[in-house]
mmCIF file of C-alpha atoms in Angstrom:
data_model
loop_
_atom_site.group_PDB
_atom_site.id
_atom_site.type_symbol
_atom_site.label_atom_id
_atom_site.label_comp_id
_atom_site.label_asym_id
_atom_site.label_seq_id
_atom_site.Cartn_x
_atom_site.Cartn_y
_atom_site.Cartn_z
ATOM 1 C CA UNK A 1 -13.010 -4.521 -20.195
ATOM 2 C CA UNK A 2 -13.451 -6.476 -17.243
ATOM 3 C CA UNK A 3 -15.969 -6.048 -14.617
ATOM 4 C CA UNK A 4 -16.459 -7.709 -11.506
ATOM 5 C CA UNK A 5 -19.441 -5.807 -9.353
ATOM 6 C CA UNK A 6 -20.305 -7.477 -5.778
ATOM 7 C CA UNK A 7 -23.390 -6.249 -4.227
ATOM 8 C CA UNK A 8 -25.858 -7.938 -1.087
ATOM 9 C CA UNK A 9 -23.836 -6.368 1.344
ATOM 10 C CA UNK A 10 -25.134 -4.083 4.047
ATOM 11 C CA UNK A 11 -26.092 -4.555 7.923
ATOM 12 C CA UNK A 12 -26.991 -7.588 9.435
ATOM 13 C CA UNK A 13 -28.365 -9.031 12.609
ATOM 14 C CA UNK A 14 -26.056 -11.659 14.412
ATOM 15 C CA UNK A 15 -27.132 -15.203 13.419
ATOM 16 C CA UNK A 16 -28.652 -13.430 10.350
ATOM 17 C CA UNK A 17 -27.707 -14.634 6.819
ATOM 18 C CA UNK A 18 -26.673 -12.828 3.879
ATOM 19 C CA UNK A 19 -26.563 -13.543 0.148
ATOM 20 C CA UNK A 20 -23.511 -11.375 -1.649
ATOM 21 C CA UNK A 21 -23.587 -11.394 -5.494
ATOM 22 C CA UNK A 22 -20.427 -10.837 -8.173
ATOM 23 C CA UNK A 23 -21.839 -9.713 -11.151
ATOM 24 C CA UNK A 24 -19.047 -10.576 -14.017
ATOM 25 C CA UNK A 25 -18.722 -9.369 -17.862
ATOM 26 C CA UNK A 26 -15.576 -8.934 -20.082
ATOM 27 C CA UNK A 27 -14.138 -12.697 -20.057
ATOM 28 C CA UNK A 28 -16.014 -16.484 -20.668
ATOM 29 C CA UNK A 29 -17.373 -16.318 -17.292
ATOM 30 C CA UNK A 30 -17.955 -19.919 -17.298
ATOM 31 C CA UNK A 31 -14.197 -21.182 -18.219
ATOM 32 C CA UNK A 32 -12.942 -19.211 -14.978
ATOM 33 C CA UNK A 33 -12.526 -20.108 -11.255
ATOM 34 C CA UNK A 34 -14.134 -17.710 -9.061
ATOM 35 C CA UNK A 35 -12.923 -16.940 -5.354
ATOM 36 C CA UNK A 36 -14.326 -14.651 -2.210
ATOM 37 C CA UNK A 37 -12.234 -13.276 -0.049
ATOM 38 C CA UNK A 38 -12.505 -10.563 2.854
ATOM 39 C CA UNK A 39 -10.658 -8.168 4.622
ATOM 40 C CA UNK A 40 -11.863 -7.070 8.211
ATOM 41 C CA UNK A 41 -11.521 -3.474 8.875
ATOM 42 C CA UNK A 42 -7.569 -2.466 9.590
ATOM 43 C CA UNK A 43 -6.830 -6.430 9.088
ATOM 44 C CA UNK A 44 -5.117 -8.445 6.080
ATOM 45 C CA UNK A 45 -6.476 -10.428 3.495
ATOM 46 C CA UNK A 46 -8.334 -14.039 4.451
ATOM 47 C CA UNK A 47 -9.036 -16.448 1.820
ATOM 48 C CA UNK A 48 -12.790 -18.168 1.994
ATOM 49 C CA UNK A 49 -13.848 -20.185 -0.585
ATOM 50 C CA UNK A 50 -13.782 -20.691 -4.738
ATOM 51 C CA UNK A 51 -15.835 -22.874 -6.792
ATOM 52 C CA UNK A 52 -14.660 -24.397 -10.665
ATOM 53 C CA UNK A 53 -16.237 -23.037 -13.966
ATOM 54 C CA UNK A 54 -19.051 -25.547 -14.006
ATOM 55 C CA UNK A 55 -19.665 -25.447 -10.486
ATOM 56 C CA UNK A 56 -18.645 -29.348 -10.022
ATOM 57 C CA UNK A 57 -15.711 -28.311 -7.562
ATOM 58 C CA UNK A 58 -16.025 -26.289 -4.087
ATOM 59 C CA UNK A 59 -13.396 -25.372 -1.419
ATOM 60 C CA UNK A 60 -13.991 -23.127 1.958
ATOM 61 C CA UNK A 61 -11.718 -22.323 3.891
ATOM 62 C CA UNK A 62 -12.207 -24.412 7.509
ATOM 63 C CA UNK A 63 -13.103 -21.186 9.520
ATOM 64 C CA UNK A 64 -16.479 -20.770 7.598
ATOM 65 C CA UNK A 65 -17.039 -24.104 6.082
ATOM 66 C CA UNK A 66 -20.514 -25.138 6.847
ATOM 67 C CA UNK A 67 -21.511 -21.539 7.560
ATOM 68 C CA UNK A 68 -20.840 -20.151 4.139
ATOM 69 C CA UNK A 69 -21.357 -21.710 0.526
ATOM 70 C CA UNK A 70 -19.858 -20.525 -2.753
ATOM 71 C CA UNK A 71 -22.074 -21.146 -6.204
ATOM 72 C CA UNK A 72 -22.869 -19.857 -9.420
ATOM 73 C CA UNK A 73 -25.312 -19.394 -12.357
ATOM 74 C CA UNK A 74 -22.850 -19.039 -15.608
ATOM 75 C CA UNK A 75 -26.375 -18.264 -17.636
ATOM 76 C CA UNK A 76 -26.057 -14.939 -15.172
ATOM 77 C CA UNK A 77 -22.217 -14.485 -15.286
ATOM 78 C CA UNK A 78 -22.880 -14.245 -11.390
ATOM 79 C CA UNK A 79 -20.966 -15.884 -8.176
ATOM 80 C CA UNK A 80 -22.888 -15.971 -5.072
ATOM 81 C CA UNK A 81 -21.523 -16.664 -1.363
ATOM 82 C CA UNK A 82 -24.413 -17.532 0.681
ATOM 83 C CA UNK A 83 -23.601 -16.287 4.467
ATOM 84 C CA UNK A 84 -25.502 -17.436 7.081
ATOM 85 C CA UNK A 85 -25.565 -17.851 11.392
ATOM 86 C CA UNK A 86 -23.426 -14.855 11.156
ATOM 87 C CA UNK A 87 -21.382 -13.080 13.700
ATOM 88 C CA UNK A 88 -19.544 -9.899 14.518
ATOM 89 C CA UNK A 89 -16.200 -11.306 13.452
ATOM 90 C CA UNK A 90 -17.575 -11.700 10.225
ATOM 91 C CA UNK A 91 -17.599 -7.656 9.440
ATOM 92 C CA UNK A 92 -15.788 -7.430 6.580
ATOM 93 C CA UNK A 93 -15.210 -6.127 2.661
ATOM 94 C CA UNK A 94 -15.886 -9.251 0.859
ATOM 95 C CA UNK A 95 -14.152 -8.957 -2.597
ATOM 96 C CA UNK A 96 -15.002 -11.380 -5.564
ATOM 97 C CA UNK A 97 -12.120 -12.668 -7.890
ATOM 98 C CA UNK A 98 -12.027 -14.916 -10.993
ATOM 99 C CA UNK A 99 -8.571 -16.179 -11.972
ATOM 100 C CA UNK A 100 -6.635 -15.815 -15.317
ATOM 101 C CA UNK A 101 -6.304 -17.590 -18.004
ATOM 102 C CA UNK A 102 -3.143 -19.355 -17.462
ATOM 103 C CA UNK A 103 -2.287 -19.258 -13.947
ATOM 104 C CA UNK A 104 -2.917 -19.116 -10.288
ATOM 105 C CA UNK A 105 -3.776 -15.549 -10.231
ATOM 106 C CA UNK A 106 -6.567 -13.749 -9.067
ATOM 107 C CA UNK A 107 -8.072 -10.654 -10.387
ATOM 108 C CA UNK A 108 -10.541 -8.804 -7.638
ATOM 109 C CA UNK A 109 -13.633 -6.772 -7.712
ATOM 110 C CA UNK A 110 -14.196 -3.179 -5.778
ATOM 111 C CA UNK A 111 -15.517 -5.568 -2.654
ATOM 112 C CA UNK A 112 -19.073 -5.131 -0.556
ATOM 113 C CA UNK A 113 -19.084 -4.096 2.994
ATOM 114 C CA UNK A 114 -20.929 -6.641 5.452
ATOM 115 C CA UNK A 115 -21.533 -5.326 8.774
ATOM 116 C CA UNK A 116 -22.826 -7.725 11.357
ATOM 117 C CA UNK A 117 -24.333 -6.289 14.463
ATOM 118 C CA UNK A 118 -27.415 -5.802 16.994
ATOM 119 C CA UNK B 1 -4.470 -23.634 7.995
ATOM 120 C CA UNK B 2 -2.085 -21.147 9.728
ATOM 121 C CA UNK B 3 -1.453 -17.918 7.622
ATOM 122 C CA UNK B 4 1.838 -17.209 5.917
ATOM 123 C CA UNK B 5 4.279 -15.687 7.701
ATOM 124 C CA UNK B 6 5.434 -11.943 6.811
ATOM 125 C CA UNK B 7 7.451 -8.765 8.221
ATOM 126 C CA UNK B 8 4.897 -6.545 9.084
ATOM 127 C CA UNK B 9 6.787 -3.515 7.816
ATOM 128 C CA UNK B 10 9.383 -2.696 5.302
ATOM 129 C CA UNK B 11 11.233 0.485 4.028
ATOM 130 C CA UNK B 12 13.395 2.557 1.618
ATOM 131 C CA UNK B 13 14.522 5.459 -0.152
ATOM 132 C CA UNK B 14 13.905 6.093 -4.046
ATOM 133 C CA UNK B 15 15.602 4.062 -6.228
ATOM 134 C CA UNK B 16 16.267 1.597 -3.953
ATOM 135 C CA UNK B 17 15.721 -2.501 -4.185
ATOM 136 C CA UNK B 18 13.695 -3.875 -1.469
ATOM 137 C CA UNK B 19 12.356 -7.493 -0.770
ATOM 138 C CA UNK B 20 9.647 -8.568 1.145
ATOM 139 C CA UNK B 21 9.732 -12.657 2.259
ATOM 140 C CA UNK B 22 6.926 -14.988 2.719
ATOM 141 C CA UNK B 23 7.482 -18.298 4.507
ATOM 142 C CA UNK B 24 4.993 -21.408 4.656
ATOM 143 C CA UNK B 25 5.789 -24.701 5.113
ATOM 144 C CA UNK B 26 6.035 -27.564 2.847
ATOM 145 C CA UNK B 27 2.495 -28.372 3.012
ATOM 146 C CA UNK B 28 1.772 -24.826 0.978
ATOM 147 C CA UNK B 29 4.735 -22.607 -0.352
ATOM 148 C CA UNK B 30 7.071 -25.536 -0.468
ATOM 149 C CA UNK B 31 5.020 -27.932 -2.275
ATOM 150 C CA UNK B 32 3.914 -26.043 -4.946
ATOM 151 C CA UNK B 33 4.465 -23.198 -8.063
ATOM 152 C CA UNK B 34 1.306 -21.327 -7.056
ATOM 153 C CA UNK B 35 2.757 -18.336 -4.825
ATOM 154 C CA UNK B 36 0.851 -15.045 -5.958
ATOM 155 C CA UNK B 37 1.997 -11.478 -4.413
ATOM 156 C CA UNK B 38 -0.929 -8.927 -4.229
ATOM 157 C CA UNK B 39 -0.394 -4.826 -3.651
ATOM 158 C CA UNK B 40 -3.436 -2.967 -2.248
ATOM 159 C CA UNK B 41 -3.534 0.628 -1.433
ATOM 160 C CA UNK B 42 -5.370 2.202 1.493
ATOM 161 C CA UNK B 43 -8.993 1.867 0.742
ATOM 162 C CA UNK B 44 -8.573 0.132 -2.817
ATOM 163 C CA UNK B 45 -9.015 -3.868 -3.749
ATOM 164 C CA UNK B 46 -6.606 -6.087 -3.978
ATOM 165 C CA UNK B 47 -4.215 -5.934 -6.983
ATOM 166 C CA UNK B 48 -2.717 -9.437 -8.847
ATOM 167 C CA UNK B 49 1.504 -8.072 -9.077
ATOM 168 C CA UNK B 50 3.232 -11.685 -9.321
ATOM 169 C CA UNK B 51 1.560 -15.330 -9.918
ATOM 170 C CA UNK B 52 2.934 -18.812 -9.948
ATOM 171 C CA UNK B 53 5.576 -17.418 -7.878
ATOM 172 C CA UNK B 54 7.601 -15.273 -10.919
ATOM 173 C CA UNK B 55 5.121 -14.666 -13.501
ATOM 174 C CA UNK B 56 4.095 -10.501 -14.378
ATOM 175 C CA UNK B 57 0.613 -10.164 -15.498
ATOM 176 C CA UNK B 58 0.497 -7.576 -18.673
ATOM 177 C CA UNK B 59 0.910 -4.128 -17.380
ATOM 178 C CA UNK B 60 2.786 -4.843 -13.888
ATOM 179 C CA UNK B 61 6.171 -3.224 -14.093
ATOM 180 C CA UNK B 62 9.209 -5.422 -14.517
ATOM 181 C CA UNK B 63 10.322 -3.635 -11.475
ATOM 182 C CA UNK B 64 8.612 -6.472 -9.215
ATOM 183 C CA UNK B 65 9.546 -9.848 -9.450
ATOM 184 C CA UNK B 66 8.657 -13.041 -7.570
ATOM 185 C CA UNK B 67 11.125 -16.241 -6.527
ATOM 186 C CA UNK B 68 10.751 -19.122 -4.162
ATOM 187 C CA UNK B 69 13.655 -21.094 -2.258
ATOM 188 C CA UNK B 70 12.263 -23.826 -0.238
ATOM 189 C CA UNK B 71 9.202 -22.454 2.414
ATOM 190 C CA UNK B 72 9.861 -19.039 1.701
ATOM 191 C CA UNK B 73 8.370 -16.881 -1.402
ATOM 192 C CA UNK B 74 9.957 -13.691 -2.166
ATOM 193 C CA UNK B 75 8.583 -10.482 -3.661
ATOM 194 C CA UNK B 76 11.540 -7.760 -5.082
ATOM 195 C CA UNK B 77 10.705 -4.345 -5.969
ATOM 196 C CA UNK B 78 13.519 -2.832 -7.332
ATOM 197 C CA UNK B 79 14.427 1.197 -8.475
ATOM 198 C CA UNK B 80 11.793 1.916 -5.517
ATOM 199 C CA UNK B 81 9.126 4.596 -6.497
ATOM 200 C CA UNK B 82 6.431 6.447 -4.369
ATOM 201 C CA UNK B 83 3.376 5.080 -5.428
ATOM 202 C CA UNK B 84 5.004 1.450 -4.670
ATOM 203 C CA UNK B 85 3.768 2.500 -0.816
ATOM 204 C CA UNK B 86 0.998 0.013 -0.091
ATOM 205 C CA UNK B 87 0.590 -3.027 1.887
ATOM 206 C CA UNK B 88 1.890 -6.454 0.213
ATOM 207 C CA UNK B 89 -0.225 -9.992 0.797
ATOM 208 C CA UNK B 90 1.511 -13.129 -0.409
ATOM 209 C CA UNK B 91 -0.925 -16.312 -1.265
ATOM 210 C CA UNK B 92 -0.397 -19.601 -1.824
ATOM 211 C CA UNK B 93 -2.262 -22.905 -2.870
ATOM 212 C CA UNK B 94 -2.322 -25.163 -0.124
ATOM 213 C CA UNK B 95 -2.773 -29.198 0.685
ATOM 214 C CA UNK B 96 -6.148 -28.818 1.499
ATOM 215 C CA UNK B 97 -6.830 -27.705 -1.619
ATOM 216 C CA UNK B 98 -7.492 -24.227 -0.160
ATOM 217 C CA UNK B 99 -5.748 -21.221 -0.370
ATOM 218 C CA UNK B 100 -3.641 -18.911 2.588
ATOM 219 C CA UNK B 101 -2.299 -15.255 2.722
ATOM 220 C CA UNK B 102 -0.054 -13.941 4.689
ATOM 221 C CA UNK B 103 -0.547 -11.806 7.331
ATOM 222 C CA UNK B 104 0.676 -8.667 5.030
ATOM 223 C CA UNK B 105 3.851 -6.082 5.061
ATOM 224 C CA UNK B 106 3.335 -2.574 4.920
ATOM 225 C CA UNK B 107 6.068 -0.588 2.376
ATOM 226 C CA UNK B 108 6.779 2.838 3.379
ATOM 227 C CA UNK B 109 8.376 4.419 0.454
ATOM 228 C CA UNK B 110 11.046 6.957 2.847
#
């Protein structure tokens, strides 16, 4: 069965930074594309970032780029999104994804809440 | 990258066929087969219901399918049911080699 299980989230100062985690089992971890994505409370989905199997190919999307950074440790089975000079309009549930075998879609975790305030 | 564009809300009765649109320009939907519709109920993740534009994963009813004419990406539900009620996110691959939702449609089953 597949499992994706983010974790790191929690309450945060603004300008703080934040490390999430996606824990992944049940699939070759390391043959997949992984994605983060978050949804703001009461707001739709927003795409941020996804990184290749090996780690060799990045993409944010341009409203965090330079603030956040996707990687990964395939000896872990575990994508990270490092967050940091954080601000309020980054409260969110951040939700992990890795994408099929065979196409462009994405499969998503539960999601981690990340509040950022004073 | 501007998000997609979609009706905020949509309805019907039972049984009925219902289609929610998705338009983009030709710099995402139109220029490529990676168009994935996504159904997430109230306080639930995200979940994958149509990918490269028409393709089911395994378990997704046949009653949803997925086309694409031009800019705009369509998702059809048909023989309507009540747990179809959920919001609806498009997605597509884009020229920047990112990806873009839509702003998402809410389906009220009547």
């Amino acid at each position: 069965e597949v499992q994706l299980v983010e974790s790191g989230g929690g309450l945060v100062q603004p300008g703080g930074s934040l490390r999430l985690s996606c824990a992944a089992s049940g699939f070759t971890f390391s043959r997949h594309w992984m994605y983060w994505v978050r949804q703001a409370p009461g707001k739709g989905l927003v795409w941020l970032s996804r990184i290749n199997g090996d780690g060799s190919s990045t993409s944010h999307a341009d409203s965090v780029k330079g603030r956040f950074t996707i990687s990964r440790d395939n000896a872990k089975n575990t994508v990270f999104l490092q967050m940091n000079s954080l601000r309020a309009e980054d409260t969110a549930v951040y939700y992990c994804g890795y994408q099929g075998s065979g196409g462009s879609g994405v499969y998503w975790g539960q999601g981690t809440l990340v509040t950022v305030s004073s | 990258q501007s998000a997609l564009t979609q009706p905020a809300s949509v309805s019907g009765s039972p049984g009925q066929l219902i289609t929610i649109s998705c338009t983009g320009t030709s710099s995402d939907i139109g220029g490529y087969n990676y168009v994935s519709w996504y159904q997430q109920h109230p306080g639930k993740a995200p979940k994958l219901m149509i990918y490269d534009v028409s393709n089911r994963p395994s378990g997704v009813s046949n009653r949803f399918s997925g086309s694409k004419s031009g800019n705009t990406a369509s998702l059809t539900i048909s023989g309507l049911q009540a747990e179809d009620e959920a919001d609806y996110y498009c997605n597509s691959y884009t020229s920047s080699n990112t990806f873009v939702f839509g702003g998402g449609t809410k389906l009220t089953v009547l």
